[in-house]
CSV table of C-alpha atoms in Angstrom, one decimal:
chain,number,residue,atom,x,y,z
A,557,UNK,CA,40.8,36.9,-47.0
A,558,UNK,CA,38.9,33.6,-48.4
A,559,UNK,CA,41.1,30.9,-49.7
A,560,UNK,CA,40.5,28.4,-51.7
A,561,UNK,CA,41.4,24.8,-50.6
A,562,UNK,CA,41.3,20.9,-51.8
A,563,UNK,CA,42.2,18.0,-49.7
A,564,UNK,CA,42.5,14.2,-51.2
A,565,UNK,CA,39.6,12.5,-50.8
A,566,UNK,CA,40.1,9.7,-47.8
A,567,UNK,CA,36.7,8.3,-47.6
A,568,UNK,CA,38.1,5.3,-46.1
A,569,UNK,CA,36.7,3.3,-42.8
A,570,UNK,CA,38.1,4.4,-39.9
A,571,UNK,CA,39.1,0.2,-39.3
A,572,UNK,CA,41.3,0.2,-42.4
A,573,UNK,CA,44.7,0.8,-41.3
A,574,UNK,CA,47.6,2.4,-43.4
A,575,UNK,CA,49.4,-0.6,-43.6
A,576,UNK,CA,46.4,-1.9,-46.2
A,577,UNK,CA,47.5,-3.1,-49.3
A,578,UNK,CA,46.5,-1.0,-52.6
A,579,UNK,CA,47.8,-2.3,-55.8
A,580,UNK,CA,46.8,-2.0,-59.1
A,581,UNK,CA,47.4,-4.2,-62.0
A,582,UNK,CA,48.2,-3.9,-65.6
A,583,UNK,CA,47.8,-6.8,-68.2
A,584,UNK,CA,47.4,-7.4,-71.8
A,585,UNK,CA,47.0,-10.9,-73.4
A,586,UNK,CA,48.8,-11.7,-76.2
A,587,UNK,CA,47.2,-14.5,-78.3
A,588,UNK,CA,49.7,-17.2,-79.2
A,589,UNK,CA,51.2,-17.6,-82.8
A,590,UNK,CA,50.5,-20.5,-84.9
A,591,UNK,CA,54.3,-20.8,-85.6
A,592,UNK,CA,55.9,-22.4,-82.6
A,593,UNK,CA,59.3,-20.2,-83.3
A,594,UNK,CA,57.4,-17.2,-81.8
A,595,UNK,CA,56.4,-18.7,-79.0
A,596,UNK,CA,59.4,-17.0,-76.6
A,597,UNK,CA,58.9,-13.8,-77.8
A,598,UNK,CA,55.2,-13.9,-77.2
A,599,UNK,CA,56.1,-15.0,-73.4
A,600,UNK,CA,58.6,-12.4,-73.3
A,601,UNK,CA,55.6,-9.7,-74.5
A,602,UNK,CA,53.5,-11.1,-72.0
A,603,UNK,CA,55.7,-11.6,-68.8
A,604,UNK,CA,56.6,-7.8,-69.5
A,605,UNK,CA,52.3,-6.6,-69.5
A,606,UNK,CA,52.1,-8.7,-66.1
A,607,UNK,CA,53.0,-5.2,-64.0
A,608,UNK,CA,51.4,-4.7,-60.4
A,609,UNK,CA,52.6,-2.0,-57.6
A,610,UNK,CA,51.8,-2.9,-54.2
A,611,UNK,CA,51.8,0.4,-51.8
A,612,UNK,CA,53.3,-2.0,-48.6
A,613,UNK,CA,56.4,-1.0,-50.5
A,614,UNK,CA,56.1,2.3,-51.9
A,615,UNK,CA,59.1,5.0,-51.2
A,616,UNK,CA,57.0,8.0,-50.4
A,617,UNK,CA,55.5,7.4,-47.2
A,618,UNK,CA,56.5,10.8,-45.2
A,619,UNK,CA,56.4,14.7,-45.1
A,620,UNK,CA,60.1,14.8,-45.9
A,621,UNK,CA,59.3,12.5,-48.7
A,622,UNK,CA,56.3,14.3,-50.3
A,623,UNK,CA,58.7,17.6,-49.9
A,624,UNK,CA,60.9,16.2,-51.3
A,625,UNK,CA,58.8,15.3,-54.7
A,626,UNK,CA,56.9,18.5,-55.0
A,627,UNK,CA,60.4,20.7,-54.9
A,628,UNK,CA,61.6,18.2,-57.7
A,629,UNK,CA,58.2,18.3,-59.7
A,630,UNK,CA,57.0,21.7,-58.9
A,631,UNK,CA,59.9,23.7,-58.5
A,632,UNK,CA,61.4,25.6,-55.9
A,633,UNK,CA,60.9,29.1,-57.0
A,634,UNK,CA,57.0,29.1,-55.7
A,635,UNK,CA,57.7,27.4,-52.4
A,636,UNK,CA,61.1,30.3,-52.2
A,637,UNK,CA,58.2,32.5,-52.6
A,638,UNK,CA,55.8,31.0,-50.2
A,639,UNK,CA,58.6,30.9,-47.2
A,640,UNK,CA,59.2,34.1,-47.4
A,641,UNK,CA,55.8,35.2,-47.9
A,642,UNK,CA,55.0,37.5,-44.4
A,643,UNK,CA,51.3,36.3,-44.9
A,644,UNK,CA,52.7,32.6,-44.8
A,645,UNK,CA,54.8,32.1,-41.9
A,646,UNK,CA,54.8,28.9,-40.0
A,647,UNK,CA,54.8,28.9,-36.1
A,648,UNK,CA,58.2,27.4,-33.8
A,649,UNK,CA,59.8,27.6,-36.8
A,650,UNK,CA,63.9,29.3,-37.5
A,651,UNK,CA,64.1,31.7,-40.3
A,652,UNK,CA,67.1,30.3,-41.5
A,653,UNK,CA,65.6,26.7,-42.5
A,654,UNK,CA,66.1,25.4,-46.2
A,655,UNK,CA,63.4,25.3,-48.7
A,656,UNK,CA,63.0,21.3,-48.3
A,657,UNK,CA,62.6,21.6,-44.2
A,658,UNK,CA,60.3,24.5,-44.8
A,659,UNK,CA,58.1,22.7,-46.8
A,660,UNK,CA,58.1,19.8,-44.8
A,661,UNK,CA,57.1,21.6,-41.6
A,662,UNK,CA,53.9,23.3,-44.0
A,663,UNK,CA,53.1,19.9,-45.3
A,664,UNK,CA,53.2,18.3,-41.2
A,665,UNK,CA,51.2,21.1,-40.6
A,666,UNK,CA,48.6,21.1,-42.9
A,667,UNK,CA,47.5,17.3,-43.3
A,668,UNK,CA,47.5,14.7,-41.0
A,669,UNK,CA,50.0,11.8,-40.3
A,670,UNK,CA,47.3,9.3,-41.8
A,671,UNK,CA,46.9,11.9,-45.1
A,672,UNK,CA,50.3,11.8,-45.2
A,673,UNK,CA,50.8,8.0,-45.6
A,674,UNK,CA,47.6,7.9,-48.8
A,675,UNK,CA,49.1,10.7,-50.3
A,676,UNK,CA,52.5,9.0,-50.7
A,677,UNK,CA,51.0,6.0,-51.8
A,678,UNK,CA,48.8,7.9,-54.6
A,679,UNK,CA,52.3,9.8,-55.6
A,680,UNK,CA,54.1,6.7,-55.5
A,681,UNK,CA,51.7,4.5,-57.5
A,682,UNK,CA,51.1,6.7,-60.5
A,683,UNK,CA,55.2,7.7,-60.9
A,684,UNK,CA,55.6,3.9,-60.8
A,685,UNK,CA,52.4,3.2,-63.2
A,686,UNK,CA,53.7,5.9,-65.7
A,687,UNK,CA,57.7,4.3,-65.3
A,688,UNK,CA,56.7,0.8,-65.9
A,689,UNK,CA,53.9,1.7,-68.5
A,690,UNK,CA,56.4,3.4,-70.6
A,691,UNK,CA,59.2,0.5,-70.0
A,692,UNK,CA,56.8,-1.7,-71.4
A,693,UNK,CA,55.5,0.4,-74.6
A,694,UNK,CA,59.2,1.0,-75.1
A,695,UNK,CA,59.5,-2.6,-75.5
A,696,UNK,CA,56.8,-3.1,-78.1
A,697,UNK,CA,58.8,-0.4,-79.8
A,698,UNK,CA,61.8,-2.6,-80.7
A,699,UNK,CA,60.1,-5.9,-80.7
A,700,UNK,CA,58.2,-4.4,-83.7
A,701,UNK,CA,61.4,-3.7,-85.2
A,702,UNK,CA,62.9,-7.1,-85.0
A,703,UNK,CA,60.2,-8.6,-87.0
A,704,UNK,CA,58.0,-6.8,-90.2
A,705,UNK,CA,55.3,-9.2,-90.1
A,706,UNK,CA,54.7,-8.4,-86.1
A,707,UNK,CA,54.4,-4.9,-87.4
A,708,UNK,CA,50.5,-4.0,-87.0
A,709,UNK,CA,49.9,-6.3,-83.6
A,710,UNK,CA,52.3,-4.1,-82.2
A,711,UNK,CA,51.4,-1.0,-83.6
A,712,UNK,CA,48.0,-1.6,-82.0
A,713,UNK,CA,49.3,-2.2,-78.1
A,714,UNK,CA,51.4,0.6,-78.5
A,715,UNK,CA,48.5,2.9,-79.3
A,716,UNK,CA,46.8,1.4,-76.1
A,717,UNK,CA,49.9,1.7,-73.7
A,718,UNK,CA,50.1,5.3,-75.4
A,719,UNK,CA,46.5,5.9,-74.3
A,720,UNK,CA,47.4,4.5,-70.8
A,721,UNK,CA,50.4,6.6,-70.2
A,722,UNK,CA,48.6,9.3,-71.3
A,723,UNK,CA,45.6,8.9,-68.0
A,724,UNK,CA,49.0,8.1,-66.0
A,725,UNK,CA,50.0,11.4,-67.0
A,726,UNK,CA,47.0,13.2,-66.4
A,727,UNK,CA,46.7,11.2,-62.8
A,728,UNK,CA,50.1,12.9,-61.7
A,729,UNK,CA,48.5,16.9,-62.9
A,730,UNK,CA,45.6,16.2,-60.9
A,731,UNK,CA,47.6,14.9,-58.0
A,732,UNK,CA,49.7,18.2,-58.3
A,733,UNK,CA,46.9,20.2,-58.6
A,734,UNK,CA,45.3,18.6,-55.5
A,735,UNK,CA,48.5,19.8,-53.3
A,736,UNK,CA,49.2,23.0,-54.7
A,737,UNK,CA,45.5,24.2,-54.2
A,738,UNK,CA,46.5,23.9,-50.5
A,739,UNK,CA,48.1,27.5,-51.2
A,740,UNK,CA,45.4,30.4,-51.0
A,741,UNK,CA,44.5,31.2,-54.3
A,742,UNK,CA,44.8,35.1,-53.4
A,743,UNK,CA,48.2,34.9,-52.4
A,744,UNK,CA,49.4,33.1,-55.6
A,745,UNK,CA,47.7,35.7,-57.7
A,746,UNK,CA,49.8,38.5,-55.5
A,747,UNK,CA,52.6,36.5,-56.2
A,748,UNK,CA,52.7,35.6,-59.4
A,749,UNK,CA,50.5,38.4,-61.3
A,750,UNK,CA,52.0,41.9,-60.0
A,751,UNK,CA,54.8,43.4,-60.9
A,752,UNK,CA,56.6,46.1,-58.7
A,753,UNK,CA,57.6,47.9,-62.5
A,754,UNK,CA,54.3,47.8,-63.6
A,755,UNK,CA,51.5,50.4,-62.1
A,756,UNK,CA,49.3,50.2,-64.8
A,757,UNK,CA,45.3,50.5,-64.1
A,758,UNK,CA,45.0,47.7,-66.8
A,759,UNK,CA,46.7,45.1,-64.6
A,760,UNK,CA,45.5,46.4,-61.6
A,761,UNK,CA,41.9,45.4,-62.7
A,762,UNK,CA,43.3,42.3,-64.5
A,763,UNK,CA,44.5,41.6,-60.5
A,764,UNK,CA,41.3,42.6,-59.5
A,765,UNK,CA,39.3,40.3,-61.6
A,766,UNK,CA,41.3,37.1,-60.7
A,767,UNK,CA,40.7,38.0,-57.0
A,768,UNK,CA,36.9,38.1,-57.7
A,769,UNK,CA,37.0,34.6,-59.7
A,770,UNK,CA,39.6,33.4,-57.0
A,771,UNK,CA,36.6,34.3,-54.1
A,772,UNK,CA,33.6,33.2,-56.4
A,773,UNK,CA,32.0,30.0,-56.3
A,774,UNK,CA,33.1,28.1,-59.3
A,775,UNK,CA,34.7,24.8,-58.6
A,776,UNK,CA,37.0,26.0,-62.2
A,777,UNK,CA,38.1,29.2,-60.5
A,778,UNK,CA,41.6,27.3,-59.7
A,779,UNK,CA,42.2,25.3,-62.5
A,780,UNK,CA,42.1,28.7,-64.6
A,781,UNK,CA,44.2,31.0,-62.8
A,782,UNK,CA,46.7,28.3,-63.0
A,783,UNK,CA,46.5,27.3,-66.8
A,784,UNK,CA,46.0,31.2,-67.2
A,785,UNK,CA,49.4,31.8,-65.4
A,786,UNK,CA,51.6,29.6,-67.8
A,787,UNK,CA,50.2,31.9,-71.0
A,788,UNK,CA,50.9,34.9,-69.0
A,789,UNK,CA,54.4,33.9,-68.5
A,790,UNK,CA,54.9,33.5,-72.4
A,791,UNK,CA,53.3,37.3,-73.1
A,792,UNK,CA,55.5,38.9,-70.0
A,793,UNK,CA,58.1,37.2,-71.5
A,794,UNK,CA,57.1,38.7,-75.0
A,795,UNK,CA,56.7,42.2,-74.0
A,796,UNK,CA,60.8,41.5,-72.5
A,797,UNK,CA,61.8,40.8,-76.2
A,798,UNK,CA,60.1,44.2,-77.7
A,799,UNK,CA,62.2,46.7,-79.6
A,800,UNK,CA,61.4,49.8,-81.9
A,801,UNK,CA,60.1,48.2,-85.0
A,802,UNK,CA,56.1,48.0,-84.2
A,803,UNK,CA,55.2,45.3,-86.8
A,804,UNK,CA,57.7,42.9,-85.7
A,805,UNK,CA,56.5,44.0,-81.6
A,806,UNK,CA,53.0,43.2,-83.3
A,807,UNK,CA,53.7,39.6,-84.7
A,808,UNK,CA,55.7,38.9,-81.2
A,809,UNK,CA,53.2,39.6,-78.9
A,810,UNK,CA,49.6,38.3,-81.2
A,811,UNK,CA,51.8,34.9,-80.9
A,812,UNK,CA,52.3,34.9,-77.2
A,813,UNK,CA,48.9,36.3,-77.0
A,814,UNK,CA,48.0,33.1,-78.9
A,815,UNK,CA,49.3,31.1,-76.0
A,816,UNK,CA,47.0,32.6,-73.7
A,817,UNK,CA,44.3,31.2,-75.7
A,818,UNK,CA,45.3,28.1,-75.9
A,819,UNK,CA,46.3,27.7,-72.1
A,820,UNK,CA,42.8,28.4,-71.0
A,821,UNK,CA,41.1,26.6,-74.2
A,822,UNK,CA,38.3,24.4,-72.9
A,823,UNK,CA,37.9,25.9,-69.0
A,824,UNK,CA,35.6,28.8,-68.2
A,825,UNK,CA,34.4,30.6,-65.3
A,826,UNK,CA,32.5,34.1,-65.4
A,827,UNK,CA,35.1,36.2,-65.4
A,828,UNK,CA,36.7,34.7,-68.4
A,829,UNK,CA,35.3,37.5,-71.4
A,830,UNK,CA,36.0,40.2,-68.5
A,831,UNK,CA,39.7,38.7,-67.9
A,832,UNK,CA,40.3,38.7,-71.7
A,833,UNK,CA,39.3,41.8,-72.5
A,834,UNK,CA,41.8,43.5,-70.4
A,835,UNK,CA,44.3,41.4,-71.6
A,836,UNK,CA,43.9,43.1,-74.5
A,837,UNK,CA,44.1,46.2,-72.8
A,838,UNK,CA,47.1,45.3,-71.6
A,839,UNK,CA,48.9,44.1,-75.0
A,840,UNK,CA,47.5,47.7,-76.5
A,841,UNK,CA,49.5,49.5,-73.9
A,842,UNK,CA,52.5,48.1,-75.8
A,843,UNK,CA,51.3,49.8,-79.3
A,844,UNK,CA,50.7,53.2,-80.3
A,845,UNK,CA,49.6,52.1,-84.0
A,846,UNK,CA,47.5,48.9,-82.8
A,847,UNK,CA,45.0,48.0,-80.5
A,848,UNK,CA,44.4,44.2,-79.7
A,849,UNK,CA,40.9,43.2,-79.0
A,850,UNK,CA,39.7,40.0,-77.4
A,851,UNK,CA,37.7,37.1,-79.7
A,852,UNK,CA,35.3,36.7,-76.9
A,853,UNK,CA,34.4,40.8,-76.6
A,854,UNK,CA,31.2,40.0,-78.2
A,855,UNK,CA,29.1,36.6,-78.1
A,856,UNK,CA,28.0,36.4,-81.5
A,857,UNK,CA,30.3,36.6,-84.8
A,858,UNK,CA,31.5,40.1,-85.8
A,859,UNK,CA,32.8,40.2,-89.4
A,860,UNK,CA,34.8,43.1,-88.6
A,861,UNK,CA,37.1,41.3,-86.4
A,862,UNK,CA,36.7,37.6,-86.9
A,863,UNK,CA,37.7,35.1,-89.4
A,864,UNK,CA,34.8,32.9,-89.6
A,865,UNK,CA,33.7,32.9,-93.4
A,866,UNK,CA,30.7,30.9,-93.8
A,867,UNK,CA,29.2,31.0,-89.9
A,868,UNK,CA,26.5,33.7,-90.5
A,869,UNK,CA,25.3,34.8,-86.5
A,870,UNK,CA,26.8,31.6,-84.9
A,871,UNK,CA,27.3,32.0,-81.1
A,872,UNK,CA,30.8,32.4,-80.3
A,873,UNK,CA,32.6,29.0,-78.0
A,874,UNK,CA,35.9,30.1,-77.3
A,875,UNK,CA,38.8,32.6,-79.2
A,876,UNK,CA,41.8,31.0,-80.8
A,877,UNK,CA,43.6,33.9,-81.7
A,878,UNK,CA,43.2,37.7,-80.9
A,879,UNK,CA,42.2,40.8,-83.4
A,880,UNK,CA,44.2,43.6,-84.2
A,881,UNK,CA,43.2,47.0,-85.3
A,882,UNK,CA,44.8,50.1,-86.5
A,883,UNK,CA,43.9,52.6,-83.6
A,884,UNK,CA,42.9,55.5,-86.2
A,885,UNK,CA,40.8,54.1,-88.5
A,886,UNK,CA,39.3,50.8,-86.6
A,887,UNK,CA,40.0,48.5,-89.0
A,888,UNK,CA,41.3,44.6,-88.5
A,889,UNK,CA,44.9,43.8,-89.9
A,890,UNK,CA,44.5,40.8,-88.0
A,891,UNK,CA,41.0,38.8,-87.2
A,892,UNK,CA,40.4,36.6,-85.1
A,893,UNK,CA,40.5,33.2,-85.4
A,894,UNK,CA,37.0,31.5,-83.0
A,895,UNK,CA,35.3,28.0,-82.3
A,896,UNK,CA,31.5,28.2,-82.7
């Protein structure tokens, strides 16, 4: 079975040892006020933008550490699933181990002691770059408050410690993504996409599709099985809530569809039209009034099923929403809403 893999990148010389200090600095200059009764709150401002992390003394440092940290970021309901996965089991190891010393055994096992020490520092520096990035923004918050006329300075440097939390944020996905795509992408799609009550052909090809993508190529593969899982948590959870009346089922599941959409908006491999279209499918099987039909069935605008007044032939980007149909006569009680 091919898995997919991603390692941090440790293009480092061989001479550097881990005990090498990597620190990173955060400061914003403050220009002084013309009225010398502001001059302590300006030093206050800028003692407060003077922030620098240095990894000699960063927390994280070992595999019981970075355990430790994925259980309380990830979860521990995909690494329960992992352990006692029959395709996953770890050598010299007791079944009757915890979750956390499970984990840390994988983790020992899968990167080296020197891997070990830079990923600890990465995890280290961006929790404490997003903790004292938001300390600080919070600060500008209620100095603004304390003074009306200090208003729009402030305003500003909040936008831009707003921006920076934001790439802190995004810093601490991409390491997460980096470890969890140690786990073969075949195996999470078992795990996470079939369902023992479900036999249906439609998901069985929906299976079989992410398997192909998983096994393909594309460096996107990944990152799209995984932003498609969270939007097929919200429509399993959907088809949970359904009941007799068909228009409310209708409106219950077009919005959870919607969250589908959105989850994978902006990231596309070759399966995606393929993978939506039997998404579809698999929200018809629900119906026996309406049939849902994917905004990216067809590449070019189809007035019959989208809402895109004005666009002519315009070559479709990406769907928003997903059409609906009445099953007898074919026509749209709900179009779809596109990008072109």
């Amino acid at each position: 079975m091919t898995k997919l893999t991603k390692s941090v990148n440790t293009n480092d010389d061989s001479s550097q040892n881990d005990n090498q200090s990597m620190s990173f600095s955060l400061t914003k200059k403050v220009e002084k006020s013309n009225n010398e009764n502001n001059n302590s709150e300006q030093n206050n401002i800028q003692n407060t933008n003077n922030l620098t992390v240095d990894a000699q003394n960063v927390k994280i440092s070992s595999a019981e550490d970075i355990a430790k940290w994925l259980l309380g970021f990830v979860g521990q309901d995909v690494f329960d699933q992992l352990k006692n996965n029959k395709y996953l089991q770890l050598p010299y190891t007791e079944e009757n181990i915890t979750i956390a010393q499970w984990l840390e055994k994988a983790i020992k096992t899968i990167f080296p002691q020197d891997s070990l020490h830079k990923i600890g520092a990465q995890i280290q520096r961006n929790e404490d770059r997003s903790s004292q990035v938001t300390q600080l923004a919070n600060t500008l918050q209620q100095e603004r408050g304390k003074n009306e006329e200090k208003y729009k300075q402030y305003d500003m440097k909040f936008k831009e410690l707003k921006s920076k939390i934001d790439e802190a944020e995004d810093d601490k996905h991409r390491i997460k993504n980096e470890l969890s795509a140690v786990i073969p992408l075949d195996i999470y799609i078992n795990e996470y996409f079939r369902d023992p009550e479900d036999t249906s052909t439609e998901l069985k090809k929906l299976i079989g599709l992410l398997h192909d993508a998983a096994n393909s190529k594309s460096a996107d593969a990944g990152k799209f099985i995984m932003k498609l899982s969270k939007g097929w948590t919200a429509l399993k959870y959907a088809f949970s809530l359904l009941a007799k009346d068909e228009k409310e089922n209708l409106e219950i599941v077009h919005k959870a569809s919607t969250k589908v959409l959105s989850a994978i908006s902006g990231c596309f491999i070759a399966e995606r039209r393929a993978i939506l279209d039997m998404i579809a499918k698999i929200c018809s099987l629900n119906f026996q009034t309406y049939d849902f039909i994917s905004p990216e069935e067809t590449l070019n605008v189809d007035p019959d099923i989208h809402n895109a007044n004005g666009v002519g032939s315009s070559r479709i980007v990406e769907g928003i929403t997903f059409a609906v149909v009445r099953r007898e006569t074919r026509k749209a009680v709900k179009y779809a809403d596109i990008k072109c």
